[in-house]
């Protein structure tokens, strides 16, 4: 079983999608051992408690800078012996030492089709505001591995979602979550935990499902 921690900052609907997929057996070989929040008031913490998953708060506000915040998360992950880290609505970029130590072991969900509307400054509702302002006809979501630069790592899964003429940032955000994020994030976590991701440079190849051997 792959010991997994989910990092959150807010509502936690993506965390909920992972919890539900685990309950329904849609994520294989994964043990969700910790939910770590950058925000003590995040509703995601209630979702984790309800699912009886241990929670930890590493409050961004009490750290002087990003490096010391990132270091505290790094220490917690090591203390808990975590193999896979999932950023599910986690609103901060992690520092290079942590990203290097967990190379190809941190999965992020981004609410757009990377490389569109991604990188520094593109998070949460801002992504959908930018997509509507640009006038794109499709948007979507991307599950990818993290590198030091925001939203720039190898892409695991993407799913496109239609943009409607009467969309607001809120309606587009909701559709992207429902039709894309909540599906591809649990799927990407399962693929990792099943050992089905082969990474060569920026390219991620999805290997076939392991076949049962002879009885
Ligand atoms: C989600 O749409 C997620 O993709 C986005 O914030 C929302 C969090 O919702 N993340 C980013 O923009 C990170 N760059 P949630 O807390 O309900 O999962």
PDB file of C-alpha atoms and ligand atoms in Angstrom:
ATOM      1  CA  UNK A   1       0.000   0.000   0.000  1.00  0.00           C
ATOM      2  CA  UNK A   2       1.275   3.457  -0.905  1.00  0.00           C
ATOM      3  CA  UNK A   3       1.243   5.744   2.141  1.00  0.00           C
ATOM      4  CA  UNK A   4      -0.373   8.937   0.883  1.00  0.00           C
ATOM      5  CA  UNK A   5      -0.895  12.432   2.314  1.00  0.00           C
ATOM      6  CA  UNK A   6      -3.310  14.977   0.846  1.00  0.00           C
ATOM      7  CA  UNK A   7      -2.479  18.670   1.235  1.00  0.00           C
ATOM      8  CA  UNK A   8      -5.422  21.085   1.274  1.00  0.00           C
ATOM      9  CA  UNK A   9      -6.204  24.767   1.881  1.00  0.00           C
ATOM     10  CA  UNK A  10      -9.968  25.174   1.481  1.00  0.00           C
ATOM     11  CA  UNK A  11     -13.257  23.448   0.798  1.00  0.00           C
ATOM     12  CA  UNK A  12     -11.776  20.053   0.043  1.00  0.00           C
ATOM     13  CA  UNK A  13     -14.111  18.801  -2.699  1.00  0.00           C
ATOM     14  CA  UNK A  14     -11.138  17.156  -4.427  1.00  0.00           C
ATOM     15  CA  UNK A  15     -10.167  15.519  -1.130  1.00  0.00           C
ATOM     16  CA  UNK A  16     -13.765  14.277  -0.900  1.00  0.00           C
ATOM     17  CA  UNK A  17     -13.508  12.812  -4.402  1.00  0.00           C
ATOM     18  CA  UNK A  18     -10.413  10.875  -3.292  1.00  0.00           C
ATOM     19  CA  UNK A  19     -12.078   9.674  -0.075  1.00  0.00           C
ATOM     20  CA  UNK A  20     -15.184   8.551  -2.010  1.00  0.00           C
ATOM     21  CA  UNK A  21     -13.091   6.781  -4.661  1.00  0.00           C
ATOM     22  CA  UNK A  22     -11.189   4.945  -1.902  1.00  0.00           C
ATOM     23  CA  UNK A  23     -14.459   3.882  -0.267  1.00  0.00           C
ATOM     24  CA  UNK A  24     -15.815   2.590  -3.599  1.00  0.00           C
ATOM     25  CA  UNK A  25     -12.583   0.713  -4.350  1.00  0.00           C
ATOM     26  CA  UNK A  26     -11.806   2.917  -7.368  1.00  0.00           C
ATOM     27  CA  UNK A  27      -8.330   3.765  -6.050  1.00  0.00           C
ATOM     28  CA  UNK A  28      -6.191   0.709  -5.627  1.00  0.00           C
ATOM     29  CA  UNK A  29      -3.189   0.068  -3.390  1.00  0.00           C
ATOM     30  CA  UNK A  30      -3.447   3.420  -1.565  1.00  0.00           C
ATOM     31  CA  UNK A  31      -3.515   4.139   2.153  1.00  0.00           C
ATOM     32  CA  UNK A  32      -4.629   7.712   2.897  1.00  0.00           C
ATOM     33  CA  UNK A  33      -2.761   8.305   6.137  1.00  0.00           C
ATOM     34  CA  UNK A  34      -2.853  12.086   6.551  1.00  0.00           C
ATOM     35  CA  UNK A  35      -4.600  15.273   5.522  1.00  0.00           C
ATOM     36  CA  UNK A  36      -2.437  18.348   6.045  1.00  0.00           C
ATOM     37  CA  UNK A  37      -4.013  21.806   5.849  1.00  0.00           C
ATOM     38  CA  UNK A  38      -2.328  25.187   5.419  1.00  0.00           C
ATOM     39  CA  UNK A  39      -5.452  26.767   6.897  1.00  0.00           C
ATOM     40  CA  UNK A  40      -6.881  25.899  10.332  1.00  0.00           C
ATOM     41  CA  UNK A  41     -10.409  26.832   9.185  1.00  0.00           C
ATOM     42  CA  UNK A  42     -10.425  24.759   5.986  1.00  0.00           C
ATOM     43  CA  UNK A  43     -13.640  22.753   5.597  1.00  0.00           C
ATOM     44  CA  UNK A  44     -11.434  20.018   4.128  1.00  0.00           C
ATOM     45  CA  UNK A  45     -10.349  19.238   7.698  1.00  0.00           C
ATOM     46  CA  UNK A  46     -13.967  18.435   8.679  1.00  0.00           C
ATOM     47  CA  UNK A  47     -14.254  16.107   5.668  1.00  0.00           C
ATOM     48  CA  UNK A  48     -11.104  14.250   6.765  1.00  0.00           C
ATOM     49  CA  UNK A  49     -12.279  14.000  10.376  1.00  0.00           C
ATOM     50  CA  UNK A  50     -15.623  12.626   9.213  1.00  0.00           C
ATOM     51  CA  UNK A  51     -13.743   9.970   7.233  1.00  0.00           C
ATOM     52  CA  UNK A  52     -11.545   9.277  10.298  1.00  0.00           C
ATOM     53  CA  UNK A  53      -8.324  10.297   8.568  1.00  0.00           C
ATOM     54  CA  UNK A  54      -5.694  11.901  10.839  1.00  0.00           C
ATOM     55  CA  UNK A  55      -5.442  15.670  10.260  1.00  0.00           C
ATOM     56  CA  UNK A  56      -2.576  18.111  10.772  1.00  0.00           C
ATOM     57  CA  UNK A  57      -2.566  21.905  10.465  1.00  0.00           C
ATOM     58  CA  UNK A  58       0.564  23.658   9.259  1.00  0.00           C
ATOM     59  CA  UNK A  59      -0.713  27.218   9.272  1.00  0.00           C
ATOM     60  CA  UNK A  60       0.892  29.318   6.517  1.00  0.00           C
ATOM     61  CA  UNK A  61       0.206  32.490   8.539  1.00  0.00           C
ATOM     62  CA  UNK A  62       2.564  31.582  11.362  1.00  0.00           C
ATOM     63  CA  UNK A  63       5.592  31.144   9.075  1.00  0.00           C
ATOM     64  CA  UNK A  64       7.781  34.115   8.132  1.00  0.00           C
ATOM     65  CA  UNK A  65       8.338  32.879   4.581  1.00  0.00           C
ATOM     66  CA  UNK A  66       7.598  30.179   2.042  1.00  0.00           C
ATOM     67  CA  UNK A  67      10.860  28.326   2.733  1.00  0.00           C
ATOM     68  CA  UNK A  68      10.170  27.767   6.442  1.00  0.00           C
ATOM     69  CA  UNK A  69       6.531  26.797   5.710  1.00  0.00           C
ATOM     70  CA  UNK A  70       7.674  24.301   3.093  1.00  0.00           C
ATOM     71  CA  UNK A  71      10.312  22.928   5.468  1.00  0.00           C
ATOM     72  CA  UNK A  72       7.673  22.278   8.145  1.00  0.00           C
ATOM     73  CA  UNK A  73       5.566  20.341   5.622  1.00  0.00           C
ATOM     74  CA  UNK A  74       8.657  18.412   4.515  1.00  0.00           C
ATOM     75  CA  UNK A  75       9.406  17.393   8.101  1.00  0.00           C
ATOM     76  CA  UNK A  76       5.821  16.281   8.716  1.00  0.00           C
ATOM     77  CA  UNK A  77       5.826  14.165   5.535  1.00  0.00           C
ATOM     78  CA  UNK A  78       9.086  12.520   6.576  1.00  0.00           C
ATOM     79  CA  UNK A  79       7.878  11.937  10.149  1.00  0.00           C
ATOM     80  CA  UNK A  80       4.783  10.222   8.746  1.00  0.00           C
ATOM     81  CA  UNK A  81       6.846   8.194   6.258  1.00  0.00           C
ATOM     82  CA  UNK A  82       4.723   9.409   3.323  1.00  0.00           C
ATOM     83  CA  UNK A  83       5.476   8.095  -0.162  1.00  0.00           C
ATOM     84  CA  UNK A  84       2.920  10.022  -2.268  1.00  0.00           C
ATOM     85  CA  UNK A  85       1.793  13.631  -1.757  1.00  0.00           C
ATOM     86  CA  UNK A  86      -1.407  14.903  -3.393  1.00  0.00           C
ATOM     87  CA  UNK A  87      -2.085  18.631  -3.683  1.00  0.00           C
ATOM     88  CA  UNK A  88      -5.888  18.885  -3.715  1.00  0.00           C
ATOM     89  CA  UNK A  89      -6.776  22.565  -3.712  1.00  0.00           C
ATOM     90  CA  UNK A  90      -3.495  23.418  -1.978  1.00  0.00           C
ATOM     91  CA  UNK A  91      -2.892  27.079  -2.721  1.00  0.00           C
ATOM     92  CA  UNK A  92       0.883  27.392  -2.261  1.00  0.00           C
ATOM     93  CA  UNK A  93       3.908  26.542  -4.362  1.00  0.00           C
ATOM     94  CA  UNK A  94       6.271  24.235  -2.473  1.00  0.00           C
ATOM     95  CA  UNK A  95       9.968  25.077  -2.240  1.00  0.00           C
ATOM     96  CA  UNK A  96      12.613  23.327  -4.403  1.00  0.00           C
ATOM     97  CA  UNK A  97      14.148  21.160  -1.607  1.00  0.00           C
ATOM     98  CA  UNK A  98      10.782  19.508  -0.904  1.00  0.00           C
ATOM     99  CA  UNK A  99       9.903  19.173  -4.607  1.00  0.00           C
ATOM    100  CA  UNK A 100      13.337  17.629  -5.303  1.00  0.00           C
ATOM    101  CA  UNK A 101      13.067  15.186  -2.378  1.00  0.00           C
ATOM    102  CA  UNK A 102       9.635  14.058  -3.629  1.00  0.00           C
ATOM    103  CA  UNK A 103      10.467  14.141  -7.352  1.00  0.00           C
ATOM    104  CA  UNK A 104       7.658  12.490  -9.348  1.00  0.00           C
ATOM    105  CA  UNK A 105       5.879  11.754  -6.061  1.00  0.00           C
ATOM    106  CA  UNK A 106       3.795  14.961  -5.755  1.00  0.00           C
ATOM    107  CA  UNK A 107       0.568  15.090  -7.800  1.00  0.00           C
ATOM    108  CA  UNK A 108      -1.326  18.381  -8.243  1.00  0.00           C
ATOM    109  CA  UNK A 109      -4.752  19.081  -9.718  1.00  0.00           C
ATOM    110  CA  UNK A 110      -5.019  22.295 -11.744  1.00  0.00           C
ATOM    111  CA  UNK A 111      -8.395  23.615 -12.968  1.00  0.00           C
ATOM    112  CA  UNK A 112      -7.389  24.301 -16.597  1.00  0.00           C
ATOM    113  CA  UNK A 113      -5.824  22.534 -19.559  1.00  0.00           C
ATOM    114  CA  UNK A 114      -2.115  23.181 -18.895  1.00  0.00           C
ATOM    115  CA  UNK A 115      -0.232  25.030 -20.413  1.00  0.00           C
ATOM    116  CA  UNK A 116      -3.249  27.394 -20.666  1.00  0.00           C
ATOM    117  CA  UNK A 117      -4.151  29.547 -17.662  1.00  0.00           C
ATOM    118  CA  UNK A 118      -1.452  28.095 -15.436  1.00  0.00           C
ATOM    119  CA  UNK A 119       1.659  29.128 -13.541  1.00  0.00           C
ATOM    120  CA  UNK A 120       2.193  31.830 -10.977  1.00  0.00           C
ATOM    121  CA  UNK A 121      -0.998  33.744 -10.080  1.00  0.00           C
ATOM    122  CA  UNK A 122      -3.391  31.219 -11.636  1.00  0.00           C
ATOM    123  CA  UNK A 123      -5.285  29.468  -8.873  1.00  0.00           C
ATOM    124  CA  UNK A 124      -8.872  28.901  -7.758  1.00  0.00           C
ATOM    125  CA  UNK A 125     -11.498  31.171  -9.345  1.00  0.00           C
ATOM    126  CA  UNK A 126      -8.837  33.317 -11.051  1.00  0.00           C
ATOM    127  CA  UNK A 127      -8.174  30.512 -13.514  1.00  0.00           C
ATOM    128  CA  UNK A 128     -11.806  30.493 -14.657  1.00  0.00           C
ATOM    129  CA  UNK A 129     -11.992  34.308 -14.781  1.00  0.00           C
ATOM    130  CA  UNK A 130      -8.974  34.259 -17.106  1.00  0.00           C
ATOM    131  CA  UNK A 131     -10.464  31.511 -19.305  1.00  0.00           C
ATOM    132  CA  UNK A 132     -13.737  33.444 -19.724  1.00  0.00           C
ATOM    133  CA  UNK A 133     -11.904  36.715 -20.345  1.00  0.00           C
ATOM    134  CA  UNK A 134      -9.855  35.021 -23.094  1.00  0.00           C
ATOM    135  CA  UNK A 135     -13.000  33.542 -24.640  1.00  0.00           C
ATOM    136  CA  UNK A 136     -11.900  29.922 -24.897  1.00  0.00           C
ATOM    137  CA  UNK A 137     -14.581  27.420 -25.963  1.00  0.00           C
ATOM    138  CA  UNK A 138     -13.157  24.543 -23.916  1.00  0.00           C
ATOM    139  CA  UNK A 139     -11.377  24.460 -20.602  1.00  0.00           C
ATOM    140  CA  UNK A 140     -10.820  21.524 -18.274  1.00  0.00           C
ATOM    141  CA  UNK A 141      -8.450  20.148 -15.677  1.00  0.00           C
ATOM    142  CA  UNK A 142      -4.963  18.655 -15.492  1.00  0.00           C
ATOM    143  CA  UNK A 143      -3.444  16.210 -13.024  1.00  0.00           C
ATOM    144  CA  UNK A 144       0.335  16.509 -13.128  1.00  0.00           C
ATOM    145  CA  UNK A 145       3.517  15.866 -11.194  1.00  0.00           C
ATOM    146  CA  UNK A 146       5.046  18.905  -9.491  1.00  0.00           C
ATOM    147  CA  UNK A 147       8.344  20.506 -10.316  1.00  0.00           C
ATOM    148  CA  UNK A 148       9.738  23.686  -8.745  1.00  0.00           C
ATOM    149  CA  UNK A 149       8.037  25.926 -11.300  1.00  0.00           C
ATOM    150  CA  UNK A 150       4.262  26.241 -10.726  1.00  0.00           C
ATOM    151  CA  UNK A 151       2.080  23.938 -12.887  1.00  0.00           C
ATOM    152  CA  UNK A 152       5.030  22.962 -15.116  1.00  0.00           C
ATOM    153  CA  UNK A 153       5.593  19.283 -14.340  1.00  0.00           C
ATOM    154  CA  UNK A 154       4.841  16.131 -16.369  1.00  0.00           C
ATOM    155  CA  UNK A 155       1.141  15.735 -17.220  1.00  0.00           C
ATOM    156  CA  UNK A 156      -0.581  12.543 -16.039  1.00  0.00           C
ATOM    157  CA  UNK A 157      -4.202  13.081 -17.141  1.00  0.00           C
ATOM    158  CA  UNK A 158      -6.262  15.876 -18.708  1.00  0.00           C
ATOM    159  CA  UNK A 159      -9.968  16.218 -19.381  1.00  0.00           C
ATOM    160  CA  UNK A 160     -11.684  18.889 -21.455  1.00  0.00           C
ATOM    161  CA  UNK A 161     -14.906  20.615 -20.413  1.00  0.00           C
ATOM    162  CA  UNK A 162     -17.196  22.783 -22.553  1.00  0.00           C
ATOM    163  CA  UNK A 163     -17.360  26.532 -21.831  1.00  0.00           C
ATOM    164  CA  UNK A 164     -20.862  28.003 -22.239  1.00  0.00           C
ATOM    165  CA  UNK A 165     -21.677  31.525 -23.386  1.00  0.00           C
ATOM    166  CA  UNK A 166     -23.582  32.317 -20.196  1.00  0.00           C
ATOM    167  CA  UNK A 167     -20.897  30.934 -17.860  1.00  0.00           C
ATOM    168  CA  UNK A 168     -19.714  32.896 -14.840  1.00  0.00           C
ATOM    169  CA  UNK A 169     -16.391  31.996 -13.198  1.00  0.00           C
ATOM    170  CA  UNK A 170     -18.445  30.160 -10.561  1.00  0.00           C
ATOM    171  CA  UNK A 171     -20.519  28.052 -12.989  1.00  0.00           C
ATOM    172  CA  UNK A 172     -17.427  27.181 -15.032  1.00  0.00           C
ATOM    173  CA  UNK A 173     -15.504  26.266 -11.875  1.00  0.00           C
ATOM    174  CA  UNK A 174     -18.312  23.947 -10.788  1.00  0.00           C
ATOM    175  CA  UNK A 175     -18.525  22.206 -14.192  1.00  0.00           C
ATOM    176  CA  UNK A 176     -14.737  21.772 -14.373  1.00  0.00           C
ATOM    177  CA  UNK A 177     -14.773  20.243 -10.887  1.00  0.00           C
ATOM    178  CA  UNK A 178     -17.700  17.903 -11.522  1.00  0.00           C
ATOM    179  CA  UNK A 179     -16.787  16.768 -15.026  1.00  0.00           C
ATOM    180  CA  UNK A 180     -12.998  16.771 -14.805  1.00  0.00           C
ATOM    181  CA  UNK A 181     -11.204  17.344 -11.481  1.00  0.00           C
ATOM    182  CA  UNK A 182     -13.169  14.892  -9.345  1.00  0.00           C
ATOM    183  CA  UNK A 183     -12.617  12.192 -11.979  1.00  0.00           C
ATOM    184  CA  UNK A 184      -9.007  12.617 -13.072  1.00  0.00           C
ATOM    185  CA  UNK A 185      -7.456  13.307  -9.656  1.00  0.00           C
ATOM    186  CA  UNK A 186      -8.571   9.996  -8.071  1.00  0.00           C
ATOM    187  CA  UNK A 187      -7.684   8.231 -11.342  1.00  0.00           C
ATOM    188  CA  UNK A 188      -4.164   9.709 -11.329  1.00  0.00           C
ATOM    189  CA  UNK A 189      -3.669   8.724  -7.680  1.00  0.00           C
ATOM    190  CA  UNK A 190      -4.726   5.159  -8.452  1.00  0.00           C
ATOM    191  CA  UNK A 191      -2.446   4.937 -11.497  1.00  0.00           C
ATOM    192  CA  UNK A 192       0.499   6.042  -9.346  1.00  0.00           C
ATOM    193  CA  UNK A 193      -0.343   3.640  -6.522  1.00  0.00           C
ATOM    194  CA  UNK A 194      -0.752   0.742  -8.966  1.00  0.00           C
ATOM    195  CA  UNK A 195       2.725   1.498 -10.370  1.00  0.00           C
ATOM    196  CA  UNK A 196       1.293   2.213 -13.824  1.00  0.00           C
ATOM    197  CA  UNK A 197       3.031   5.533 -14.578  1.00  0.00           C
ATOM    198  CA  UNK A 198       6.267   5.528 -16.569  1.00  0.00           C
ATOM    199  CA  UNK A 199       7.928   8.930 -16.750  1.00  0.00           C
ATOM    200  CA  UNK A 200      10.465   9.841 -19.423  1.00  0.00           C
ATOM    201  CA  UNK A 201      11.423  13.505 -19.332  1.00  0.00           C
ATOM    202  CA  UNK A 202       8.112  15.379 -19.540  1.00  0.00           C
ATOM    203  CA  UNK A 203       6.184  12.447 -20.991  1.00  0.00           C
ATOM    204  CA  UNK A 204       4.083  10.201 -18.779  1.00  0.00           C
ATOM    205  CA  UNK A 205       3.112   6.853 -20.259  1.00  0.00           C
ATOM    206  CA  UNK A 206       0.210   4.929 -18.735  1.00  0.00           C
ATOM    207  CA  UNK A 207       0.966   1.223 -18.540  1.00  0.00           C
ATOM    208  CA  UNK A 208      -1.724  -1.437 -18.942  1.00  0.00           C
ATOM    209  CA  UNK A 209      -3.450  -2.962 -15.973  1.00  0.00           C
ATOM    210  CA  UNK A 210      -1.377  -5.715 -14.372  1.00  0.00           C
ATOM    211  CA  UNK A 211      -2.638  -9.102 -15.537  1.00  0.00           C
ATOM    212  CA  UNK A 212      -3.347 -11.870 -13.036  1.00  0.00           C
ATOM    213  CA  UNK A 213      -0.734 -14.588 -13.232  1.00  0.00           C
ATOM    214  CA  UNK A 214      -1.634 -18.262 -13.628  1.00  0.00           C
ATOM    215  CA  UNK A 215      -3.658 -19.634 -10.716  1.00  0.00           C
TER     216      UNK A 215
HETATM  217  C1  LIG B   1      -9.972  23.354  -7.246  1.00  0.00           C
HETATM  218  O1  LIG B   1     -10.651  23.836  -8.373  1.00  0.00           O
HETATM  219  C2  LIG B   1      -8.505  23.114  -7.570  1.00  0.00           C
HETATM  220  O2  LIG B   1      -8.295  22.618  -8.845  1.00  0.00           O
HETATM  221  C3  LIG B   1      -7.966  24.512  -7.449  1.00  0.00           C
HETATM  222  O3  LIG B   1      -8.645  25.081  -6.351  1.00  0.00           O
HETATM  223  C4  LIG B   1      -9.905  24.433  -6.168  1.00  0.00           C
HETATM  224  C5  LIG B   1      -9.952  23.871  -4.768  1.00  0.00           C
HETATM  225  O4  LIG B   1     -11.180  23.251  -4.499  1.00  0.00           O
HETATM  226  N1  LIG B   1      -6.535  24.485  -7.268  1.00  0.00           N
HETATM  227  C6  LIG B   1      -5.730  25.392  -7.764  1.00  0.00           C
HETATM  228  O5  LIG B   1      -6.109  26.361  -8.382  1.00  0.00           O
HETATM  229  C7  LIG B   1      -4.255  25.156  -7.486  1.00  0.00           C
HETATM  230  N2  LIG B   1      -3.447  25.829  -8.468  1.00  0.00           N
HETATM  231  P1  LIG B   1     -11.361  22.163  -3.349  1.00  0.00           P
HETATM  232  O6  LIG B   1     -10.694  22.682  -2.079  1.00  0.00           O
HETATM  233  O7  LIG B   1     -12.860  22.083  -3.193  1.00  0.00           O
HETATM  234  O8  LIG B   1     -10.748  20.875  -3.820  1.00  0.00           O
END
